[in-house]
Tab-separated table of N, CA and C in Angstrom:
chain	number	residue	atom	x	y	z
B	1	TYR	N	104.570	20.219	-34.176
B	1	TYR	CA	103.287	20.925	-34.937
B	1	TYR	C	104.077	22.250	-35.944
B	2	GLN	N	103.812	21.927	-37.256
B	2	GLN	CA	104.013	22.920	-38.363
B	2	GLN	C	103.187	24.725	-37.515
B	3	PHE	N	101.324	24.165	-37.310
B	3	PHE	CA	100.712	25.298	-36.752
B	3	PHE	C	99.580	24.517	-36.291
B	4	PHE	N	99.267	25.249	-34.771
B	4	PHE	CA	98.472	24.323	-33.732
B	4	PHE	C	97.352	25.938	-33.741
B	5	ASP	N	96.415	26.120	-34.743
B	5	ASP	CA	95.624	27.211	-34.018
B	5	ASP	C	94.459	27.429	-32.774
B	6	ASP	N	94.913	28.591	-32.003
B	6	ASP	CA	94.458	28.705	-31.126
B	6	ASP	C	93.038	28.065	-30.826
B	7	ILE	N	92.803	29.003	-31.946
B	7	ILE	CA	91.043	28.766	-31.425
B	7	ILE	C	90.923	27.159	-31.276
B	8	VAL	N	91.730	26.551	-31.703
B	8	VAL	CA	91.055	24.522	-31.666
B	8	VAL	C	92.082	24.331	-30.690
B	9	LYS	N	93.241	24.587	-30.329
B	9	LYS	CA	94.019	24.464	-28.912
B	9	LYS	C	93.488	24.902	-27.772
B	10	LYS	N	92.776	26.323	-27.566
B	10	LYS	CA	92.156	26.300	-26.394
B	10	LYS	C	91.286	24.816	-25.519
B	11	PRO	N	89.584	24.892	-26.405
B	11	PRO	CA	89.334	23.550	-26.261
B	11	PRO	C	89.556	22.188	-26.329
B	12	TYR	N	90.567	21.965	-26.903
B	12	TYR	CA	91.053	20.316	-27.254
B	12	TYR	C	92.765	20.494	-27.397
B	13	GLY	N	93.607	21.413	-27.080
B	13	GLY	CA	95.396	21.307	-27.169
B	13	GLY	C	95.142	20.131	-25.609
B	14	ASP	N	94.454	20.349	-24.682
B	14	ASP	CA	95.075	19.074	-23.723
B	14	ASP	C	94.499	17.762	-23.601
B	15	GLN	N	93.314	17.767	-24.827
B	15	GLN	CA	92.432	16.313	-24.456
B	15	GLN	C	93.632	15.346	-24.549
B	16	THR	N	92.792	14.388	-23.437
B	16	THR	CA	93.630	12.840	-23.490
B	16	THR	C	92.422	11.796	-23.705
B	17	THR	N	93.040	11.094	-23.955
B	17	THR	CA	92.113	9.289	-23.591
B	17	THR	C	92.275	8.479	-22.677
B	18	ASP	N	91.273	8.621	-22.173
B	18	ASP	CA	91.179	6.808	-21.025
B	18	ASP	C	91.381	5.902	-21.254
B	19	LYS	N	90.997	5.751	-22.911
B	19	LYS	CA	91.260	4.218	-23.123
B	19	LYS	C	91.286	4.006	-24.207
B	20	SER	N	92.634	2.588	-24.468
B	20	SER	CA	93.194	2.524	-26.085
B	20	SER	C	93.095	1.478	-26.923
B	21	CYS	N	93.018	1.880	-28.013
B	21	CYS	CA	92.040	0.956	-29.314
B	21	CYS	C	93.239	0.350	-30.248
B	22	LEU	N	92.832	0.001	-31.094
B	22	LEU	CA	93.301	-0.120	-32.306
B	22	LEU	C	92.792	0.474	-34.121
B	23	VAL	N	93.045	1.628	-34.099
B	23	VAL	CA	92.915	1.823	-35.281
B	23	VAL	C	93.061	1.839	-36.281
B	24	LEU	N	92.344	2.022	-37.293
B	24	LEU	CA	92.540	1.528	-38.694
B	24	LEU	C	92.250	2.925	-39.780
B	25	MET	N	93.200	3.739	-40.035
B	25	MET	CA	92.865	5.085	-40.796
B	25	MET	C	93.349	4.730	-42.002
B	26	THR	N	92.632	5.984	-43.385
B	26	THR	CA	93.292	5.521	-44.527
B	26	THR	C	94.494	6.995	-44.054
B	27	ARG	N	95.329	6.805	-45.398
B	27	ARG	CA	96.286	7.146	-45.363
B	27	ARG	C	96.054	8.555	-46.211
B	28	GLY	N	95.272	9.034	-46.431
B	28	GLY	CA	95.048	10.436	-47.428
B	28	GLY	C	92.891	10.489	-46.818
B	29	VAL	N	92.411	11.285	-47.740
B	29	VAL	CA	91.003	11.567	-48.102
B	29	VAL	C	90.199	10.891	-48.898
B	30	ILE	N	89.016	10.876	-48.425
B	30	ILE	CA	88.113	9.219	-49.758
B	30	ILE	C	88.482	10.156	-50.248
B	31	PRO	N	89.238	9.769	-51.849
B	31	PRO	CA	89.328	9.894	-53.067
B	31	PRO	C	87.133	10.516	-53.685
B	32	GLY	N	87.404	11.601	-53.954
B	32	GLY	CA	85.705	12.076	-54.334
B	32	GLY	C	85.398	12.906	-53.322
B	33	SER	N	85.681	13.667	-51.750
B	33	SER	CA	85.769	13.714	-50.802
B	33	SER	C	85.746	15.376	-50.396
B	34	ARG	N	86.697	15.592	-51.820
B	34	ARG	CA	87.804	17.160	-51.330
B	34	ARG	C	86.762	17.749	-52.170
B	35	ASN	N	86.476	19.188	-51.388
B	35	ASN	CA	85.564	20.372	-51.916
B	35	ASN	C	84.332	20.374	-52.470
B	36	LYS	N	83.935	19.307	-51.044
B	36	LYS	CA	82.039	19.211	-51.026
B	36	LYS	C	82.317	19.584	-49.336
B	37	SER	N	80.310	19.387	-49.170
B	37	SER	CA	80.251	20.306	-47.718
B	37	SER	C	80.830	19.029	-46.753
B	38	PHE	N	80.402	19.658	-45.367
B	38	PHE	CA	81.270	18.331	-44.671
B	38	PHE	C	79.836	17.312	-44.034
B	39	LYS	N	78.622	17.658	-44.852
B	39	LYS	CA	77.532	16.999	-44.670
B	39	LYS	C	77.557	15.781	-46.197
B	40	ALA	N	77.969	16.156	-47.470
B	40	ALA	CA	78.238	15.639	-48.297
B	40	ALA	C	79.397	14.820	-48.411
B	41	GLN	N	80.579	15.046	-47.454
B	41	GLN	CA	82.059	13.798	-47.451
B	41	GLN	C	81.421	12.955	-46.432
B	42	GLY	N	80.335	13.811	-45.254
B	42	GLY	CA	79.402	12.432	-44.403
B	42	GLY	C	78.663	11.241	-44.954
B	43	ALA	N	78.289	11.392	-46.256
B	43	ALA	CA	77.660	10.577	-46.637
B	43	ALA	C	78.133	9.633	-47.722
B	44	LEU	N	79.983	9.932	-47.608
B	44	LEU	CA	80.868	9.149	-48.445
B	44	LEU	C	81.454	7.965	-47.561
B	45	ILE	N	81.062	8.590	-46.311
B	45	ILE	CA	81.631	7.153	-45.590
B	45	ILE	C	81.442	5.845	-45.125
B	46	PRO	N	81.540	5.147	-45.813
B	46	PRO	CA	81.034	3.575	-45.257
B	46	PRO	C	80.868	3.326	-44.181
B	47	ARG	N	79.983	3.566	-43.257
B	47	ARG	CA	79.163	3.513	-42.105
B	47	ARG	C	78.881	1.789	-41.897
B	48	ALA	N	78.247	1.627	-43.053
B	48	ALA	CA	77.950	-0.172	-42.586
B	48	ALA	C	79.271	-1.005	-42.458
B	49	GLN	N	80.539	-0.874	-42.519
B	49	GLN	CA	81.229	-1.267	-42.576
B	49	GLN	C	82.277	-1.077	-41.533
B	50	GLY	N	81.074	0.093	-40.599
B	50	GLY	CA	82.250	0.383	-39.538
B	50	GLY	C	83.181	1.306	-38.767
B	51	TYR	N	83.034	2.049	-40.369
B	51	TYR	CA	83.977	3.343	-40.388
B	51	TYR	C	83.283	4.438	-40.426
B	52	GLU	N	84.048	5.539	-39.558
B	52	GLU	CA	83.847	6.319	-38.682
B	52	GLU	C	84.479	7.789	-39.524
B	53	GLY	N	83.984	8.947	-39.210
B	53	GLY	CA	84.957	9.938	-39.695
B	53	GLY	C	86.139	10.460	-37.978
B	54	PRO	N	87.143	10.783	-38.648
B	54	PRO	CA	88.320	11.151	-37.326
B	54	PRO	C	87.658	12.132	-35.775
B	55	GLU	N	87.918	11.813	-35.216
B	55	GLU	CA	87.987	12.705	-33.990
B	55	GLU	C	89.042	13.612	-34.129
B	56	ALA	N	89.525	15.020	-33.612
B	56	ALA	CA	90.709	15.596	-33.658
B	56	ALA	C	92.026	14.687	-33.337
B	57	LEU	N	91.996	13.886	-31.840
B	57	LEU	CA	92.974	13.755	-31.355
B	57	LEU	C	93.234	12.161	-31.968
B	58	GLU	N	92.639	11.339	-32.925
B	58	GLU	CA	92.925	10.325	-33.400
B	58	GLU	C	93.267	10.990	-34.873
B	59	ALA	N	92.886	11.564	-35.203
B	59	ALA	CA	93.566	12.348	-37.097
B	59	ALA	C	95.805	12.668	-36.468
B	60	VAL	N	95.057	13.175	-35.119
B	60	VAL	CA	96.496	13.683	-34.929
B	60	VAL	C	97.718	13.072	-34.416
B	61	ALA	N	97.094	11.754	-33.337
B	61	ALA	CA	97.696	10.950	-33.056
B	61	ALA	C	98.491	9.457	-34.098
B	62	GLY	N	97.395	9.688	-35.249
B	62	GLY	CA	97.635	8.306	-36.485
B	62	GLY	C	98.548	8.974	-37.116
B	63	ALA	N	98.321	10.104	-37.715
B	63	ALA	CA	99.793	10.898	-38.144
B	63	ALA	C	101.021	11.091	-37.626
B	64	PHE	N	101.096	11.601	-36.463
B	64	PHE	CA	102.421	11.216	-35.665
B	64	PHE	C	102.895	10.035	-35.633
B	65	LEU	N	101.749	8.962	-35.081
B	65	LEU	CA	102.444	7.640	-34.745
B	65	LEU	C	102.568	6.931	-36.223
B	66	ARG	N	102.204	7.159	-37.100
B	66	ARG	CA	102.572	6.777	-38.816
B	66	ARG	C	103.796	7.220	-39.107
B	67	TYR	N	104.276	8.615	-39.200
B	67	TYR	CA	105.565	8.927	-38.828
B	67	TYR	C	106.473	8.671	-37.841
B	68	ALA	N	106.108	8.340	-36.974
B	68	ALA	CA	107.315	7.945	-35.990
B	68	ALA	C	107.726	6.129	-36.366
B	69	ALA	N	106.745	5.525	-36.561
B	69	ALA	CA	106.950	4.086	-37.286
B	69	ALA	C	107.404	3.686	-38.371
B	70	THR	N	107.209	4.267	-39.237
B	70	THR	CA	107.649	4.828	-40.285
B	70	THR	C	108.447	5.137	-40.840
B	71	GLY	N	108.023	7.190	-40.732
B	71	GLY	CA	108.639	7.844	-41.576
B	71	GLY	C	107.752	8.402	-42.384
B	72	GLU	N	106.439	7.678	-42.638
B	72	GLU	CA	105.267	7.826	-43.826
B	72	GLU	C	104.589	9.308	-43.102
B	73	LYS	N	104.168	10.217	-44.161
B	73	LYS	CA	103.902	11.620	-43.405
B	73	LYS	C	101.907	11.043	-43.818
B	74	LEU	N	100.705	11.025	-42.887
B	74	LEU	CA	99.740	10.624	-43.543
B	74	LEU	C	99.299	11.985	-43.388
B	75	LEU	N	97.930	12.695	-44.424
B	75	LEU	CA	97.380	13.939	-44.728
B	75	LEU	C	98.472	14.830	-44.744
B	76	SER	N	99.441	14.686	-46.259
B	76	SER	CA	100.315	15.283	-46.302
B	76	SER	C	100.058	16.600	-46.603
B	77	ASP	N	101.475	17.233	-47.199
B	77	ASP	CA	101.648	18.338	-47.803
B	77	ASP	C	101.857	18.421	-49.624
B	78	ALA	N	101.667	17.109	-49.860
B	78	ALA	CA	101.992	17.133	-51.410
B	78	ALA	C	101.065	15.693	-51.778
B	79	PRO	N	99.759	16.284	-52.509
B	79	PRO	CA	99.513	17.226	-52.406
B	79	PRO	C	99.107	17.886	-51.011
B	80	TRP	N	98.315	19.322	-51.157
B	80	TRP	CA	98.457	19.771	-49.423
B	80	TRP	C	96.403	19.229	-49.189
B	81	THR	N	97.015	18.216	-47.979
B	81	THR	CA	95.457	17.330	-48.117
B	81	THR	C	95.743	17.415	-46.073
B	82	CYS	N	94.037	18.093	-45.956
B	82	CYS	CA	92.913	18.058	-44.784
B	82	CYS	C	92.616	17.201	-44.631
B	83	ALA	N	91.982	16.606	-43.423
B	83	ALA	CA	90.791	15.910	-43.320
B	83	ALA	C	90.332	16.815	-42.120
B	84	ARG	N	88.518	16.710	-42.092
B	84	ARG	CA	88.026	17.263	-41.970
B	84	ARG	C	87.532	16.863	-40.575
B	85	CYS	N	87.154	17.269	-39.640
B	85	CYS	CA	87.243	16.158	-37.585
B	85	CYS	C	85.809	16.362	-37.899
B	86	GLN	N	85.266	15.640	-36.196
B	86	GLN	CA	84.230	15.485	-36.248
B	86	GLN	C	83.913	16.804	-35.687
B	87	GLU	N	84.820	17.043	-34.231
B	87	GLU	CA	84.916	18.481	-33.507
B	87	GLU	C	84.326	19.596	-34.521
B	88	LYS	N	83.598	20.623	-34.127
B	88	LYS	CA	82.713	21.593	-34.447
B	88	LYS	C	83.511	22.769	-33.765
B	89	ILE	N	84.121	23.675	-34.996
B	89	ILE	CA	84.495	24.884	-34.024
B	89	ILE	C	83.527	26.190	-34.832
B	90	GLY	N	83.125	27.007	-34.235
B	90	GLY	CA	82.144	28.152	-35.088
B	90	GLY	C	81.503	27.871	-36.254
B	91	ARG	N	81.843	28.015	-37.142
B	91	ARG	CA	80.971	27.742	-38.270
B	91	ARG	C	81.741	26.932	-39.203
B	92	GLY	N	82.935	26.173	-38.740
B	92	GLY	CA	83.512	24.917	-39.262
B	92	GLY	C	84.155	24.075	-38.306
B	93	ARG	N	84.774	23.085	-38.774
B	93	ARG	CA	85.205	22.035	-38.104
B	93	ARG	C	86.693	22.358	-38.168
B	94	VAL	N	87.095	21.330	-37.054
B	94	VAL	CA	88.870	21.170	-36.840
B	94	VAL	C	88.965	20.781	-37.873
B	95	LEU	N	90.413	20.585	-38.467
B	95	LEU	CA	90.983	20.127	-39.685
B	95	LEU	C	92.552	19.761	-39.678
B	96	VAL	N	93.244	18.679	-39.786
B	96	VAL	CA	93.878	18.258	-39.697
B	96	VAL	C	94.612	17.343	-40.749
B	97	GLY	N	96.265	18.209	-40.913
B	97	GLY	CA	96.967	17.578	-42.151
B	97	GLY	C	97.883	18.565	-42.427
B	98	GLY	N	98.167	18.897	-43.883
B	98	GLY	CA	99.161	19.714	-44.189
B	98	GLY	C	100.660	18.898	-43.552
B	99	PHE	N	100.573	17.698	-43.433
B	99	PHE	CA	102.202	17.302	-42.688
B	99	PHE	C	102.922	17.412	-43.894
B	100	GLY	N	103.760	18.094	-43.565
B	100	GLY	CA	104.867	18.460	-44.102
B	100	GLY	C	106.565	18.176	-43.393
B	101	THR	N	107.621	19.041	-43.472
B	101	THR	CA	108.799	18.936	-44.069
B	101	THR	C	108.647	19.727	-42.096
B	102	SER	N	107.783	20.301	-41.595
B	102	SER	CA	108.008	21.528	-41.221
B	102	SER	C	106.561	20.824	-39.948
B	103	GLY	N	105.978	19.960	-40.080
B	103	GLY	CA	105.237	19.021	-38.763
B	103	GLY	C	104.269	19.046	-39.136
B	104	LEU	N	102.593	19.158	-38.440
B	104	LEU	CA	101.607	18.999	-38.754
B	104	LEU	C	100.588	20.212	-38.516
B	105	CYS	N	99.731	20.345	-38.999
B	105	CYS	CA	99.014	21.613	-38.891
B	105	CYS	C	97.431	21.032	-38.980
B	106	VAL	N	97.111	21.622	-37.500
B	106	VAL	CA	96.060	21.445	-36.809
B	106	VAL	C	94.832	22.922	-36.697
B	107	HIS	N	93.762	23.456	-37.404
B	107	HIS	CA	93.549	24.758	-37.494
B	107	HIS	C	92.123	24.454	-38.103
B	108	SER	N	90.763	25.500	-38.191
B	108	SER	CA	89.930	25.138	-38.480
B	108	SER	C	89.440	26.573	-39.515
B	109	ARG	N	88.613	25.855	-40.159
B	109	ARG	CA	87.985	26.795	-41.173
B	109	ARG	C	86.983	26.058	-41.877
B	110	TYR	N	85.852	27.358	-42.029
B	110	TYR	CA	84.206	26.558	-42.388
B	110	TYR	C	84.227	26.687	-44.260
B	111	ASP	N	85.461	27.593	-45.070
B	111	ASP	CA	85.132	27.414	-46.726
B	111	ASP	C	85.850	25.877	-47.349
B	112	ASP	N	84.607	25.789	-48.263
B	112	ASP	CA	84.933	24.409	-48.356
B	112	ASP	C	86.171	24.033	-49.567
B	113	PHE	N	87.528	24.365	-49.127
B	113	PHE	CA	88.621	23.990	-50.370
B	113	PHE	C	88.458	23.132	-51.161
B	114	GLU	N	89.210	22.681	-52.266
B	114	GLU	CA	89.693	21.563	-52.416
B	114	GLU	C	90.907	20.772	-51.961
B	115	SER	N	91.469	21.233	-50.863
B	115	SER	CA	92.247	20.769	-49.975
B	115	SER	C	91.488	19.276	-48.436
B	116	PHE	N	90.505	20.218	-48.427
B	116	PHE	CA	89.463	19.537	-47.304
B	116	PHE	C	88.686	18.330	-48.147
B	117	GLY	N	89.014	17.545	-47.177
B	117	GLY	CA	88.362	15.868	-47.534
B	117	GLY	C	88.094	15.123	-46.568
B	118	VAL	N	87.620	14.064	-46.174
B	118	VAL	CA	87.489	13.313	-45.119
B	118	VAL	C	87.980	12.474	-45.471
B	119	ALA	N	88.795	12.055	-44.049
B	119	ALA	CA	89.200	10.442	-43.796
B	119	ALA	C	88.685	9.792	-43.369
B	120	VAL	N	89.044	8.576	-43.015
B	120	VAL	CA	87.976	7.447	-42.440
B	120	VAL	C	88.970	6.599	-41.431
B	121	LEU	N	88.408	6.437	-40.499
B	121	LEU	CA	88.889	4.949	-39.622
B	121	LEU	C	87.852	4.213	-38.745
B	122	ARG	N	88.466	2.761	-38.327
B	122	ARG	CA	87.812	1.642	-38.281
B	122	ARG	C	88.375	1.502	-36.647
B	123	LYS	N	87.472	1.597	-35.870
B	123	LYS	CA	88.139	1.229	-34.057
B	123	LYS	C	87.788	-0.147	-34.086
B	124	PHE	N	88.925	-0.697	-33.146
B	124	PHE	CA	89.282	-2.461	-32.425
B	124	PHE	C	89.489	-2.018	-31.221
B	125	SER	N	88.580	-2.539	-30.241
B	125	SER	CA	88.630	-2.185	-29.097
B	125	SER	C	89.051	-4.083	-29.135
B	126	GLY	N	90.279	-3.714	-27.262
B	126	GLY	CA	91.015	-5.112	-27.273
B	126	GLY	C	89.623	-5.705	-26.350
B	127	THR	N	88.754	-5.566	-25.647
B	127	THR	CA	87.594	-6.230	-24.968
B	127	THR	C	86.300	-6.792	-25.859
């Protein structure tokens, strides 16, 4: 990690999952989703096709696994891109992104900046 904000690390830093699944996640945020409220971003998610916004653990795991497998940095720092996740911290949401040479950032902000957008994923269970 380049940065893992304590306000996020305390409730979510030791989070694990007990089920595995295949996850298809966008490489960045949905075009047109930057600089919008979380509610407006949610309206852009194609839920009818089975997509949803990521939880923080899914976004982090997806970014790290893609990098380990291919060297590609999802939610990168060129341009600076952060995905809002489902978890709420105070007035904001957990944000994952800005993946650069120093690592991945996990933090929380409530402001609507142009680098914050919404990524989507679709889960496929093995059962």
